[in-house]
Short mmCIF file of C-alpha atoms in Angstrom, two decimals:
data_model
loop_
_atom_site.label_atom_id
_atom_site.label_comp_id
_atom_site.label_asym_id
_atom_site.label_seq_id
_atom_site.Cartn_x
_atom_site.Cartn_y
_atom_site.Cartn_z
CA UNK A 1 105.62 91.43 109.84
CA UNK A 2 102.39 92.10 108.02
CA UNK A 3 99.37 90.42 109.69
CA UNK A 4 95.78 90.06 108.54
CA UNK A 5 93.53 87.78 111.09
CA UNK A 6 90.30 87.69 109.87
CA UNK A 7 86.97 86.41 111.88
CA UNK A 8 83.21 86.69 112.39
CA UNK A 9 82.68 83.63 109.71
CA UNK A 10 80.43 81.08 110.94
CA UNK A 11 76.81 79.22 109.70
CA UNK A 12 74.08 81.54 109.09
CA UNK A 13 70.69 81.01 107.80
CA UNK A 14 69.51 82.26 104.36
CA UNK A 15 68.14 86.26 104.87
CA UNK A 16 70.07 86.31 108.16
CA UNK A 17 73.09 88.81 109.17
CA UNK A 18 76.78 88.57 110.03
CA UNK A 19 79.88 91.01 110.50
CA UNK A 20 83.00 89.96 109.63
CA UNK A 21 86.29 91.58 111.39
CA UNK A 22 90.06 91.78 109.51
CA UNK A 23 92.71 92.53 112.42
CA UNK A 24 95.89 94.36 110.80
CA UNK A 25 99.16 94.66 112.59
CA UNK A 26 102.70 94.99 110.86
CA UNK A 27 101.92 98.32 108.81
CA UNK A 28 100.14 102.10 108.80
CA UNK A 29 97.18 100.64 108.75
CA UNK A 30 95.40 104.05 107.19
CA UNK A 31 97.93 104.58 104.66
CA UNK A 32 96.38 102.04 102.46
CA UNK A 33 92.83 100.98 101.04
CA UNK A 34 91.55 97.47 101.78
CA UNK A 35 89.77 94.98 100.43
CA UNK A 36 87.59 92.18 100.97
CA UNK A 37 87.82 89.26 98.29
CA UNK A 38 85.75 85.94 98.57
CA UNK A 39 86.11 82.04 97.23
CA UNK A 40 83.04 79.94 97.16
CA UNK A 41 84.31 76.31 98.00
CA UNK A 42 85.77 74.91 94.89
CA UNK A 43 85.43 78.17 92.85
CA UNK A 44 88.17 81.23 91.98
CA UNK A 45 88.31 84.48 93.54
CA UNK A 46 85.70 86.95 93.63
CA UNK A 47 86.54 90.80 94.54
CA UNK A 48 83.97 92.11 96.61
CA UNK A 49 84.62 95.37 98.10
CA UNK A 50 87.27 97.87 98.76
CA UNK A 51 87.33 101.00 100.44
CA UNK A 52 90.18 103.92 100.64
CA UNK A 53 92.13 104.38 103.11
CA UNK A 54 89.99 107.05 104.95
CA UNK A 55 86.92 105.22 103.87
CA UNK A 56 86.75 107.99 101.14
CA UNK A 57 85.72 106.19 98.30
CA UNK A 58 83.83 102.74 98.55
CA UNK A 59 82.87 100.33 96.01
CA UNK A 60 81.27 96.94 95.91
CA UNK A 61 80.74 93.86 93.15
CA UNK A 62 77.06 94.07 92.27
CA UNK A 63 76.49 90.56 93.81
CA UNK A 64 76.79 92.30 96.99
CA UNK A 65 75.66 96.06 96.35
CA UNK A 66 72.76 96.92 98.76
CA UNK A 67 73.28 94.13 101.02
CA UNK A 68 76.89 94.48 102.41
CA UNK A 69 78.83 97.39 103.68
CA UNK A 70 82.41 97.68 103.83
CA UNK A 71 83.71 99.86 106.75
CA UNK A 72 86.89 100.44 108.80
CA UNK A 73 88.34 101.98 111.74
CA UNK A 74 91.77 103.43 111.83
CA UNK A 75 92.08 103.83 115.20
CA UNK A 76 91.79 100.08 115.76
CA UNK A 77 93.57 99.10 112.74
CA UNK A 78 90.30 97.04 111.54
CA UNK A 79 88.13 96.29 108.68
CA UNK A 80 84.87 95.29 108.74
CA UNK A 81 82.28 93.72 106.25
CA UNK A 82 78.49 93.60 107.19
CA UNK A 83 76.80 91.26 105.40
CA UNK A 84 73.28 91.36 105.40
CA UNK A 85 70.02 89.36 103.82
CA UNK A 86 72.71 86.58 103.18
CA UNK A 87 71.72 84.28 100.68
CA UNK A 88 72.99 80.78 99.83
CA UNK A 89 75.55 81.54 97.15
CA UNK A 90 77.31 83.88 99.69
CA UNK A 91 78.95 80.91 100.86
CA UNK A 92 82.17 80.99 101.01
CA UNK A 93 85.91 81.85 102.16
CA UNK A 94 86.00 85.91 102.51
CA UNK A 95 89.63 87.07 102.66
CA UNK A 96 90.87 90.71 103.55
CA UNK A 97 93.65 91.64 101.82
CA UNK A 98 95.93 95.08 101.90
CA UNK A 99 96.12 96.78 98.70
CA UNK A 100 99.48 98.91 97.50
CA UNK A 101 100.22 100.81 95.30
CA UNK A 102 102.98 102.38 93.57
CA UNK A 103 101.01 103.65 90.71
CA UNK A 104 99.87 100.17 90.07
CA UNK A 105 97.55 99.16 92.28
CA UNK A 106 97.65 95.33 93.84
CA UNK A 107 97.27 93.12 96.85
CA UNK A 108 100.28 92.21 98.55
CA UNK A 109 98.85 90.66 101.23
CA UNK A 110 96.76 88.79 102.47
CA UNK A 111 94.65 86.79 105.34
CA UNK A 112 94.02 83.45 106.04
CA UNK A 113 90.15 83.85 105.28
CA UNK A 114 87.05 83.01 107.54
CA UNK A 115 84.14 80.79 106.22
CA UNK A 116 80.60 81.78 105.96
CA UNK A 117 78.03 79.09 105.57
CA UNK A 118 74.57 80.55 104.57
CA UNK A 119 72.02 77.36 105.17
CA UNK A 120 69.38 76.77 106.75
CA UNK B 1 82.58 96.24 85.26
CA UNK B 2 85.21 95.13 83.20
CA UNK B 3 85.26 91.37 82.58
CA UNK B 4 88.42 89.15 82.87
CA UNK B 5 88.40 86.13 80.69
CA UNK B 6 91.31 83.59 81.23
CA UNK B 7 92.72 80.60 79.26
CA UNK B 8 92.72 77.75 79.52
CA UNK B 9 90.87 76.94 82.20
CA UNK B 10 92.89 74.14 83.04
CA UNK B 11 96.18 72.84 81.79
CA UNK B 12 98.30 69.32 82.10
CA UNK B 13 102.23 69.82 82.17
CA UNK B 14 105.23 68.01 83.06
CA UNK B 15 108.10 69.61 85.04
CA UNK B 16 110.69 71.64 82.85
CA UNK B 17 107.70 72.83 80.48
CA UNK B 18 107.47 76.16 79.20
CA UNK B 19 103.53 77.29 80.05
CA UNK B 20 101.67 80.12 78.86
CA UNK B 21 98.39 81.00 80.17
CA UNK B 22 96.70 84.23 78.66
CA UNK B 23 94.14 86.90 80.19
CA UNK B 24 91.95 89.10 78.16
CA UNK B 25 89.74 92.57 79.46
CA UNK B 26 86.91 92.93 77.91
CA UNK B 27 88.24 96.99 77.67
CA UNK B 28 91.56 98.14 77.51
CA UNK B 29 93.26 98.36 81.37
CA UNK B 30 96.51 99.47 79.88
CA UNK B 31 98.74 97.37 81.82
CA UNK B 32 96.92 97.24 84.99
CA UNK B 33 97.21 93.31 85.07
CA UNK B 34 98.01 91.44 87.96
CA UNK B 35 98.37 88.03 88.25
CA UNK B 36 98.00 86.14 91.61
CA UNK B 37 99.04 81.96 92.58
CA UNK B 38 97.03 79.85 94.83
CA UNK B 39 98.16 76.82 95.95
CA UNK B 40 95.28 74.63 97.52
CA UNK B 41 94.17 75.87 100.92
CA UNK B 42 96.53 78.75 100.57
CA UNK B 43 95.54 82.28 100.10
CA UNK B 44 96.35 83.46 96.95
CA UNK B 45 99.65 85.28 96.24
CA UNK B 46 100.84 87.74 94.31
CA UNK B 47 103.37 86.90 91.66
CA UNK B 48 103.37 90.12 88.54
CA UNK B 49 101.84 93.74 88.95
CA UNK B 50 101.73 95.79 86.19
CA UNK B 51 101.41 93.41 83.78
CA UNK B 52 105.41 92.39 83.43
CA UNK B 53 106.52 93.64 87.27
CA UNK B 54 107.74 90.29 89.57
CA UNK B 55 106.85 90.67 92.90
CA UNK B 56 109.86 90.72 95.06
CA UNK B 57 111.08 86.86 95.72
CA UNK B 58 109.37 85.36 92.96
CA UNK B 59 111.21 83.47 90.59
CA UNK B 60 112.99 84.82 87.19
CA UNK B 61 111.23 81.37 85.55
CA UNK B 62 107.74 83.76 85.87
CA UNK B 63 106.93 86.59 83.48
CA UNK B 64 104.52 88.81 82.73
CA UNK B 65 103.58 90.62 79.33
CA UNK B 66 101.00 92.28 77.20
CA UNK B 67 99.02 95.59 77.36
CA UNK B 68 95.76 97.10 76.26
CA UNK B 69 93.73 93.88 76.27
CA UNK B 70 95.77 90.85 75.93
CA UNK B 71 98.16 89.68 78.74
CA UNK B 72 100.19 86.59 79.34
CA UNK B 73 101.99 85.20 82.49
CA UNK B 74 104.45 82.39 81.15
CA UNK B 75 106.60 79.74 83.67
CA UNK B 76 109.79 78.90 81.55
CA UNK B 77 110.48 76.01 83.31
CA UNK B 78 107.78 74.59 85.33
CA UNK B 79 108.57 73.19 89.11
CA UNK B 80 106.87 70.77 91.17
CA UNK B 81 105.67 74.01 93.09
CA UNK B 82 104.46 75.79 90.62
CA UNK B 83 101.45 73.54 90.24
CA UNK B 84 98.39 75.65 91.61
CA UNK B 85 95.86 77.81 90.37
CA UNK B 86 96.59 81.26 88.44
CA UNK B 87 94.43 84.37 88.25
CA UNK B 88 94.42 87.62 86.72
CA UNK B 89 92.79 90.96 87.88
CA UNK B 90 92.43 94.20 87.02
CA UNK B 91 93.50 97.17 88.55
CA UNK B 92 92.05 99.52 86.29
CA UNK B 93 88.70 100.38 87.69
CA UNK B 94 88.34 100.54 92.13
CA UNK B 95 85.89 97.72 91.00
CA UNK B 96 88.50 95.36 90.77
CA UNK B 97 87.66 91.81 88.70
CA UNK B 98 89.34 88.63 88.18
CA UNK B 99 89.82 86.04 85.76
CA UNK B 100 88.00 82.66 86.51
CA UNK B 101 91.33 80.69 86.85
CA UNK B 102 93.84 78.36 85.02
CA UNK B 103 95.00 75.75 87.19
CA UNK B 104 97.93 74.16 86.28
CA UNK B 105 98.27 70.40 86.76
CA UNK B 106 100.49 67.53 86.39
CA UNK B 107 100.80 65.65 83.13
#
């Protein structure tokens, strides 16, 4: 069974830093490119970054360009997002999620999502 | 980045209703659509990948169509389940996007 557990989310004050974790078990973990997607409370879905599968090719939403990097490691099936001079409106629920693709790229699953609060 | 623009926003339906809720790119994607469900405090789920694909155990009442530009996911018989938020997204570009939502509620 596929499993994303994500974690790191907690309250954070505006300019500060935190690193969020996505645990995978139930698949090849480096077979497949990643993603982190986020939902500000009351608000739709946001793509935010993905990154290949052997952290090849990395891109980010321009909300978050310069400020967060994506990363993983293979060897302990886990993704990370560092999130850095965090402002208010980067509140919100930040989900992994496992991307496949059969020549159409989507994501099949994905985690239960941990909150980051950016207040002061 | 290529900008997903859904409608309606919202919607009001009664069970049994055939709904239609439409997607536009602001480029052509060919049909590199997919189109997700959230149900409140759910993560979202994937119902349709490229553009008229069902996921595996989602109902035949969903559907999926369009290319190029314009897309549509229709219900053909709504449930009491089905009523949740939908969202579209790209898979065109690495730089994935997504439509701002249509949630479906009841009339």
């Amino acid at each position: 069974e596929v499993q994303l557990v994500e974690s790191g989310g907690g309250l954070v004050q505006p300019g500060g830093s935190l690193r969020l974790s996505c645990a995978a078990s139930g698949f090849t973990f480096d077979d497949y490119a990643m993603h982190w997607v986020r939902q500000a409370p009351g608000k739709g879905l946001e793509w935010v970054s993905r990154i290949s599968w052997n952290s090849g090719t990395i891109d980010y939403a321009d909300s978050v360009k310069g400020r967060f990097t994506i990363s993983r490691d293979n060897a302990k099936n886990s993704l990370y997002l560092q999130m850095n001079s965090l402002r208010a409106e980067d509140t919100a629920l930040y989900y992994c999620a496992k991307e496949y693709s059969s020549g159409w790229p989507y994501l099949d699953y994905w985690g239960q999502g941990t909150l980051v609060t950016v207040s002061s | 980045d290529i900008q997903m623009t859904q409608s309606p926003s919202s919607l009001s339906a009664s069970v049994g209703d055939r709904v239609t809720i439409t997607c536009r790119a602001s480029q052509s994607i060919a049909s590199y659509l997919n189109w997700y469900q959230q149900r409140p405090g759910k993560a979202p789920n994937l119902l349709i990948y490229g553009a008229s694909t069902l996921q595996s155990g989602v109902p035949s009442r969903f559907s999926g169509g369009g290319s190029g530009t314009d897309f549509t996911l229709t219900i053909s018989s709504l449930q009491p389940e089905d009523f949740a938020t939908y969202y579209c997204q790209q898979s065109y570009r690495t730089r994935r996007t997504f439509g701002q939502g249509t949630k479906v509620e009841i009339k």
